[in-house]
Coordinates of N, CA and C in Angstrom, one line a residue:
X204 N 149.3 146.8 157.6 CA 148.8 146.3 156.3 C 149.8 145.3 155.7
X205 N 149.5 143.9 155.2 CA 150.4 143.4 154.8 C 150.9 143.3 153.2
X206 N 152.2 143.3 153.0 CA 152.0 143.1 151.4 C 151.6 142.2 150.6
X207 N 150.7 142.8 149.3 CA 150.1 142.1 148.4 C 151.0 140.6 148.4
X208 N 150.4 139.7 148.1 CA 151.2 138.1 147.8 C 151.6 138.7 146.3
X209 N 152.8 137.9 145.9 CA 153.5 137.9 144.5 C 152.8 137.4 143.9
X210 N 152.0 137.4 142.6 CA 151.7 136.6 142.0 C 152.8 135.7 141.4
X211 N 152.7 134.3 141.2 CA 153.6 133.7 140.7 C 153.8 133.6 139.0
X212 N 154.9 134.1 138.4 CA 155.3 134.0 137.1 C 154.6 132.5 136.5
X213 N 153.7 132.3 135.4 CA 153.3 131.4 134.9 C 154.6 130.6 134.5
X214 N 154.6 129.4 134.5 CA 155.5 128.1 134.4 C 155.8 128.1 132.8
X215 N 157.1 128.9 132.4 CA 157.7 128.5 131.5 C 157.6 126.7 130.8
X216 N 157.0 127.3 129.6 CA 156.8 126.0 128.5 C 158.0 126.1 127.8
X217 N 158.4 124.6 127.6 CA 159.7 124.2 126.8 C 159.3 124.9 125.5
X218 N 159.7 125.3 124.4 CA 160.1 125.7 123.3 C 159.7 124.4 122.5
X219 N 158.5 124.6 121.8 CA 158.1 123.0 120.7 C 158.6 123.1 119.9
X220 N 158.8 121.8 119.4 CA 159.6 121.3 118.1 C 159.0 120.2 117.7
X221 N 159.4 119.9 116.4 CA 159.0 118.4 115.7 C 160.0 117.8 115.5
X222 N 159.7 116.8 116.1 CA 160.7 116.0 115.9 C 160.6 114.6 114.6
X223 N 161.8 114.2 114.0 CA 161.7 113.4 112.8 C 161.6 112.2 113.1
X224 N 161.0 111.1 113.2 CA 162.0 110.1 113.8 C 161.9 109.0 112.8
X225 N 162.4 108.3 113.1 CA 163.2 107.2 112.0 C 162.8 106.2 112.5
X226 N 161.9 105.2 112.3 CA 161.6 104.1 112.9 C 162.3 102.7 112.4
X227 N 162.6 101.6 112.8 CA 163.0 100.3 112.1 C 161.9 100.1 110.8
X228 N 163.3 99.5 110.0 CA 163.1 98.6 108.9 C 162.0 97.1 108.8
X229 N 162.1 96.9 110.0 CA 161.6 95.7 110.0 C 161.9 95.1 111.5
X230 N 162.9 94.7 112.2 CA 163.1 94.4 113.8 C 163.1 95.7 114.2
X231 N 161.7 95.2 115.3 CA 161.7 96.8 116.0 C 162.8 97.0 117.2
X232 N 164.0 96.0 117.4 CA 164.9 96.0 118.3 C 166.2 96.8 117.4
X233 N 165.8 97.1 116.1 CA 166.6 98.2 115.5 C 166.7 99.8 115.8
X234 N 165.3 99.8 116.3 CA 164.9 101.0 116.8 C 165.7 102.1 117.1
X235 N 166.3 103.2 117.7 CA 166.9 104.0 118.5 C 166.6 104.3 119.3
X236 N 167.5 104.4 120.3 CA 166.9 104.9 121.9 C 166.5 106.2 121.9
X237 N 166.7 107.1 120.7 CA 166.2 108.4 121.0 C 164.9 108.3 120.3
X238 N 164.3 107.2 120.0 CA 163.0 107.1 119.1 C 162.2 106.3 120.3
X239 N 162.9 105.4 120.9 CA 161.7 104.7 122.0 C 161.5 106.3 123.4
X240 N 162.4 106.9 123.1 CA 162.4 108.0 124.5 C 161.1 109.4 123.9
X241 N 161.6 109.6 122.4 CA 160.4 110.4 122.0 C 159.4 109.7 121.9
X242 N 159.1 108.5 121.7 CA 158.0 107.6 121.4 C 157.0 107.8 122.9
X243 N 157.7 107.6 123.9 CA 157.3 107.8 125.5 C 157.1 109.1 125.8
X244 N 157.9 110.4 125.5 CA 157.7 111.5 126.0 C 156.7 112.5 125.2
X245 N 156.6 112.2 123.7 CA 156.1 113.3 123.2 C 155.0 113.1 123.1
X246 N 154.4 114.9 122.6 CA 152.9 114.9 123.8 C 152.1 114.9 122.8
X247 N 152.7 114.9 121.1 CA 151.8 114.0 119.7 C 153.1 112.6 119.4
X248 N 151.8 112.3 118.4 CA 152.7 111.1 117.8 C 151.9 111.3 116.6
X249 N 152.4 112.0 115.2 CA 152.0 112.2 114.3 C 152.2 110.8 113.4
X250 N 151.2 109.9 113.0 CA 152.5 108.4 112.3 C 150.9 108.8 111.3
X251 N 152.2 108.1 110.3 CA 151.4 107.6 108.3 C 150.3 106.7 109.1
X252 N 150.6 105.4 110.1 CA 149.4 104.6 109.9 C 149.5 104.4 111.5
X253 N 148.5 104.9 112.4 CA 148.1 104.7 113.5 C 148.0 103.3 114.2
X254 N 148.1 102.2 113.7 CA 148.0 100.9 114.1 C 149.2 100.5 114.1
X255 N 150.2 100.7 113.1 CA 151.5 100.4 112.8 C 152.2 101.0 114.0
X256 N 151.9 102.6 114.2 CA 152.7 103.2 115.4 C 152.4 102.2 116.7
X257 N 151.1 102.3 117.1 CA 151.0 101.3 118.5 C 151.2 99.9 118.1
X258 N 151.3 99.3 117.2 CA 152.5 98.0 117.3 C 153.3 97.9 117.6
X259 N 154.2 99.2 117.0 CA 155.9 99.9 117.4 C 156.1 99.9 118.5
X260 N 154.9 101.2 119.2 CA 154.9 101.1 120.6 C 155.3 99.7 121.4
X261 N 153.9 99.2 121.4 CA 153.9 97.9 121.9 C 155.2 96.9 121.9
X262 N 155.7 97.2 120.8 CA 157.1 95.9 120.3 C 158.5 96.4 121.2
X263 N 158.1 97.7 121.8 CA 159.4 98.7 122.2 C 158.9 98.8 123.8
X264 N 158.2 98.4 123.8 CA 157.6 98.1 125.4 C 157.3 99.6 125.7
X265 N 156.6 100.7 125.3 CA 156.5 102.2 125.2 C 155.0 102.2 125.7
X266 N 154.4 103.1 126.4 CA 153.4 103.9 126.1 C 153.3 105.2 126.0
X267 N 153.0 105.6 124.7 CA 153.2 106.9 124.3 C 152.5 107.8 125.3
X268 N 153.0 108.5 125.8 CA 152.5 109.7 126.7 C 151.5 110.7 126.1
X269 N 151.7 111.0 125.1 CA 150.7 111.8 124.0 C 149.7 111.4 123.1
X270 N 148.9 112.0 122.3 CA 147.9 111.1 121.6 C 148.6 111.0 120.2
X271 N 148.0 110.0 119.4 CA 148.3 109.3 118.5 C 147.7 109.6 117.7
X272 N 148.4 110.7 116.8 CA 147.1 110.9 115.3 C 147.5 110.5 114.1
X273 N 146.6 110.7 113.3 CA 147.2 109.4 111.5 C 147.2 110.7 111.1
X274 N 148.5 111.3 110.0 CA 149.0 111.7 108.7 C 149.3 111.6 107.8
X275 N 148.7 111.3 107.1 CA 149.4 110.5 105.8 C 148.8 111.6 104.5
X276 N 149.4 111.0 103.4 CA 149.1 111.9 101.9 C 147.6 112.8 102.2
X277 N 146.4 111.7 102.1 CA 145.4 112.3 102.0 C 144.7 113.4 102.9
X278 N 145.4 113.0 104.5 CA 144.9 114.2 105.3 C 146.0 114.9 106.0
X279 N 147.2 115.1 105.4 CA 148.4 115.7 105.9 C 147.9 117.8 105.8
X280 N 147.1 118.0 104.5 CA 147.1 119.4 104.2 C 145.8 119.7 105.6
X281 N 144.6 119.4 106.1 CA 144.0 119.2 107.2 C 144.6 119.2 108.4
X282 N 145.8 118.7 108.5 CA 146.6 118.6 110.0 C 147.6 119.2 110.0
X283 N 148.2 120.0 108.8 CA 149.4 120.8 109.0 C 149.4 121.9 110.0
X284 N 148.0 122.6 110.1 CA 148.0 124.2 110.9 C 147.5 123.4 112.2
X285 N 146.9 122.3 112.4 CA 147.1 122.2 113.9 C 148.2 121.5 114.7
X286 N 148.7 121.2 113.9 CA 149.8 120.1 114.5 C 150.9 121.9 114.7
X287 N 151.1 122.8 113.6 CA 151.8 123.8 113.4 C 151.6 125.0 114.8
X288 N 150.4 124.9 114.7 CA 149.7 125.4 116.0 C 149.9 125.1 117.6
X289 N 149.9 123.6 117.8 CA 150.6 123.0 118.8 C 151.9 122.9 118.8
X290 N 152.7 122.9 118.0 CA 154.5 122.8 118.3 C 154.4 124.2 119.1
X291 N 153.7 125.1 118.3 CA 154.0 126.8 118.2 C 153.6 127.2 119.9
X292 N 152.4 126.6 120.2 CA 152.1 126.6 121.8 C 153.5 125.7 122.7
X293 N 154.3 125.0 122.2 CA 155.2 124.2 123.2 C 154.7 122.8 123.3
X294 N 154.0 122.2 122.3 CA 154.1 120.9 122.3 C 155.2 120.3 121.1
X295 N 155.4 119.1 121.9 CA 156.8 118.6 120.9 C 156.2 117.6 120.1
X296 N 155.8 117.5 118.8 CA 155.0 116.3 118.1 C 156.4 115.7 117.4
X297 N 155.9 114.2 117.3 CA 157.0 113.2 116.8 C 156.3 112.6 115.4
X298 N 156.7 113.0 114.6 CA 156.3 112.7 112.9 C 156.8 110.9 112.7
X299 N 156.3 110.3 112.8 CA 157.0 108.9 112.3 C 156.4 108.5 110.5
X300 N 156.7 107.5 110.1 CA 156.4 106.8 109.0 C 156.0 105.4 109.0
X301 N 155.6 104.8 108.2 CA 155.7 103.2 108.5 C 156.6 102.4 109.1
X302 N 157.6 102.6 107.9 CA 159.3 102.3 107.9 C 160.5 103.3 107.5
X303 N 161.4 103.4 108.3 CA 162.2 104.4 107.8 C 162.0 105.8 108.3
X304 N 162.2 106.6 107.6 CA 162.6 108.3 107.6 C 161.5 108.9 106.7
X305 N 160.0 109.6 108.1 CA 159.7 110.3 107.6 C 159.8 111.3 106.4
X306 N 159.5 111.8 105.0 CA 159.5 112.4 104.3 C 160.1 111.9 102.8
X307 N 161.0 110.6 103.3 CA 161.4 109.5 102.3 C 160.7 108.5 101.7
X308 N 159.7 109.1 100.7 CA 158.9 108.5 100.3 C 157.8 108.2 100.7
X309 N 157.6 108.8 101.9 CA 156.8 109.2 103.1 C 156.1 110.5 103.3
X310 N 154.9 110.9 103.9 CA 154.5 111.8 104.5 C 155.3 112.6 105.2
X311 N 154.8 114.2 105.2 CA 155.5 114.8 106.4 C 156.0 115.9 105.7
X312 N 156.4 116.0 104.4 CA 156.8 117.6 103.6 C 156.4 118.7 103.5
X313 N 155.0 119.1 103.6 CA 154.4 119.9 104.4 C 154.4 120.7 105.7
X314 N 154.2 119.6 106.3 CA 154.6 119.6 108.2 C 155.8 120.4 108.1
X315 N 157.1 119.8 107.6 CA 158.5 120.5 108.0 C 158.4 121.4 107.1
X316 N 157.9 121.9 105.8 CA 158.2 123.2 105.5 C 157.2 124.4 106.0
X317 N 156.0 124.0 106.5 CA 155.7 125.0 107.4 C 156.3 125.3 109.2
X318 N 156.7 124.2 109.5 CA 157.0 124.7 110.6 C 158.5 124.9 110.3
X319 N 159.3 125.1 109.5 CA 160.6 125.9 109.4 C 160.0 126.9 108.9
X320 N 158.7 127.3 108.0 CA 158.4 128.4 107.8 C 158.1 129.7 108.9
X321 N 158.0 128.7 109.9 CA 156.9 129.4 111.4 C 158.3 129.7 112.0
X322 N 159.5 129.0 112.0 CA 160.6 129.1 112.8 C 161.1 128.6 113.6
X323 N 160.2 127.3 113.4 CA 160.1 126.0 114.4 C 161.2 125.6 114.4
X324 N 161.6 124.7 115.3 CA 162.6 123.7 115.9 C 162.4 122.7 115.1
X325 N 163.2 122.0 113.8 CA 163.0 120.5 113.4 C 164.2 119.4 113.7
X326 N 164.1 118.3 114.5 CA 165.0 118.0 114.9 C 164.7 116.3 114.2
X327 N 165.5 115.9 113.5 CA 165.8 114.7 113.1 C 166.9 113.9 113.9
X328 N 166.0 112.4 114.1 CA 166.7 111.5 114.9 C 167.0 110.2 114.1
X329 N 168.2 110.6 114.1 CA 169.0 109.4 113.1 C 168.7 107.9 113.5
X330 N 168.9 107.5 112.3 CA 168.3 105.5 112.1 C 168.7 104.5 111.2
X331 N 167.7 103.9 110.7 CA 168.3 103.1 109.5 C 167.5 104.0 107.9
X332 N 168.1 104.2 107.1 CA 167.1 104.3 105.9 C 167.7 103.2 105.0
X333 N 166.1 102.8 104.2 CA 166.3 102.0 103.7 C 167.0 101.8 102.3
X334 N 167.2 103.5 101.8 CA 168.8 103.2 100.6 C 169.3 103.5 101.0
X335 N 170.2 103.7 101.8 CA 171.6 103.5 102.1 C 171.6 102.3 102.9
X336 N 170.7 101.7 103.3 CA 170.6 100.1 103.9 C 171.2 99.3 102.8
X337 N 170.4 99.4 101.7 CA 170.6 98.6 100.6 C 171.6 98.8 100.1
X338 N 172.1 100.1 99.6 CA 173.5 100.3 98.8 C 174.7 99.7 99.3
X339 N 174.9 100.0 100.5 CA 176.2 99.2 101.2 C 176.1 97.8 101.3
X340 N 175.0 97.0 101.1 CA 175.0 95.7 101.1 C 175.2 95.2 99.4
X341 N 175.1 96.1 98.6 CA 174.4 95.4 97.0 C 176.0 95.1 96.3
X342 N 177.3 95.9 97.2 CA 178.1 94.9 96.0 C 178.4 96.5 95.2
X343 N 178.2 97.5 95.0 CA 178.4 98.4 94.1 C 179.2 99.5 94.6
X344 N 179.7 100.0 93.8 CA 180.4 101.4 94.3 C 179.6 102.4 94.6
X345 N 180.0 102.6 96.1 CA 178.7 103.5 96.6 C 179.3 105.3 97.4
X346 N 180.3 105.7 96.4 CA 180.9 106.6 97.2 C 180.1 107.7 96.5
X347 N 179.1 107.4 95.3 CA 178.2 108.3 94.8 C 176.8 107.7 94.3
X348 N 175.6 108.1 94.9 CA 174.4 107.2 94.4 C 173.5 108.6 93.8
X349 N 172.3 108.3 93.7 CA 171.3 108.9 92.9 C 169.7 108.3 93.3
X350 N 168.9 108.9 94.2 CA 168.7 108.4 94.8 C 166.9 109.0 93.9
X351 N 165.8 108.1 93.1 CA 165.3 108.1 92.4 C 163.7 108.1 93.0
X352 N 163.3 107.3 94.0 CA 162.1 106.8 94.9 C 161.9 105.8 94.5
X353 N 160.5 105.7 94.5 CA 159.7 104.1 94.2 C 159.2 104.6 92.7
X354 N 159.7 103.0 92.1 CA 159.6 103.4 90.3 C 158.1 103.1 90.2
X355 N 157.7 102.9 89.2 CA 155.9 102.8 89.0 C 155.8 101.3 89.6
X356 N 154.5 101.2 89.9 CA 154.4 100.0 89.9 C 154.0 98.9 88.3
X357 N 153.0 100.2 87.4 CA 153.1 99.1 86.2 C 154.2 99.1 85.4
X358 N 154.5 98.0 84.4 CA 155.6 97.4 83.6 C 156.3 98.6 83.0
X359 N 155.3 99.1 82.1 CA 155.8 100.0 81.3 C 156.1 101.5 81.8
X360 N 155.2 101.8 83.1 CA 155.9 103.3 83.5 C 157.1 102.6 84.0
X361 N 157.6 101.6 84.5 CA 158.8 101.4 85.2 C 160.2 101.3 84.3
X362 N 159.3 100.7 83.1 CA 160.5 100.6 81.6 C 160.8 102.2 81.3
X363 N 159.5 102.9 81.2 CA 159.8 104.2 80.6 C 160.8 104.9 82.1
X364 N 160.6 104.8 83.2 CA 161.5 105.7 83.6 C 162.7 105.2 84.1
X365 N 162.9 104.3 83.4 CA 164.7 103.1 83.8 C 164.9 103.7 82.5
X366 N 164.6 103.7 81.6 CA 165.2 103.9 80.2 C 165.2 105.6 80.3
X367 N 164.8 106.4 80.9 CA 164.7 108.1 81.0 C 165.7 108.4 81.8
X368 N 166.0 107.2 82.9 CA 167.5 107.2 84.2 C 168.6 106.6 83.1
X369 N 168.2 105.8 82.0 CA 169.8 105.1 81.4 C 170.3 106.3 80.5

């Protein structure tokens, strides 16, 4: 009688994480090579605006290996537990923004505080942001800033909260 065949051990899945990534300001040849390599490998591409990301793509000579879904303000609370759900199974999703660093002024605060709630892996991939882009260029002493967001866009909320910052 021969022995039973082994069954084979199911094929260890990488450990999912979300990754942060930081896209260019404006030339997508600013990019980071660890943002065109997650851009190709990861198996989401979570971006604020779906057309914007496959521009990126496109400009970075990439095709994203994973599908491409929109999160932004209005349907970020809707996509938190599946996107949360999938890192949790071993997919690695890549959070992008327009411009800049997810969560800066950006989408995506949700996302990372449930999946650090879950115990997830959050890994941020450094870039350009765009205040400390600006500060080191403006001329000012910058060994301490204060960093405020986007002021209103009408006159007077923007007077009232310059005059609440003076």
């Amino acid at each position: 009688m021969e022995p039973p065949l082994a069954t084979p051990a199911p094929a260890a899945k990488s450990d999912g994480r979300l990754l942060l990534g930081d896209t260019p300001l404006g030339q997508p040849g600013d990019a980071s090579a660890r943002l065109v390599r997650a851009m190709a490998t990861a198996d989401v591409i979570a971006a604020e605006d779906t057309r914007r990301a496959r521009t990126l793509a496109s400009a970075l000579e990439v095709t994203p290996a994973g599908r491409v879904l929109s999160l932004f303000d209005q349907n970020e609370a809707s996509r938190v537990p599946m996107l949360v759900d999938e890192i949790s199974a071993g997919a690695t999703v890549l959070l992008i923004s327009d411009a800049g660093m997810p969560l800066i002024n950006d989408p995506g605060y949700h996302l990372v505080r449930r999946c650090r709630e879950a115990g997830i892996r959050v890994v941020p991939l450094p870039g350009a942001c765009a205040a400390t882009t600006a500060l080191c260029a403006a001329g000012v002493a910058s060994d301490r800033f204060c960093y405020e967001g986007f002021l209103p866009a009408k006159t007077k909320g923007r007077k009232d909260t310059l005059m609440a910052l003076a």
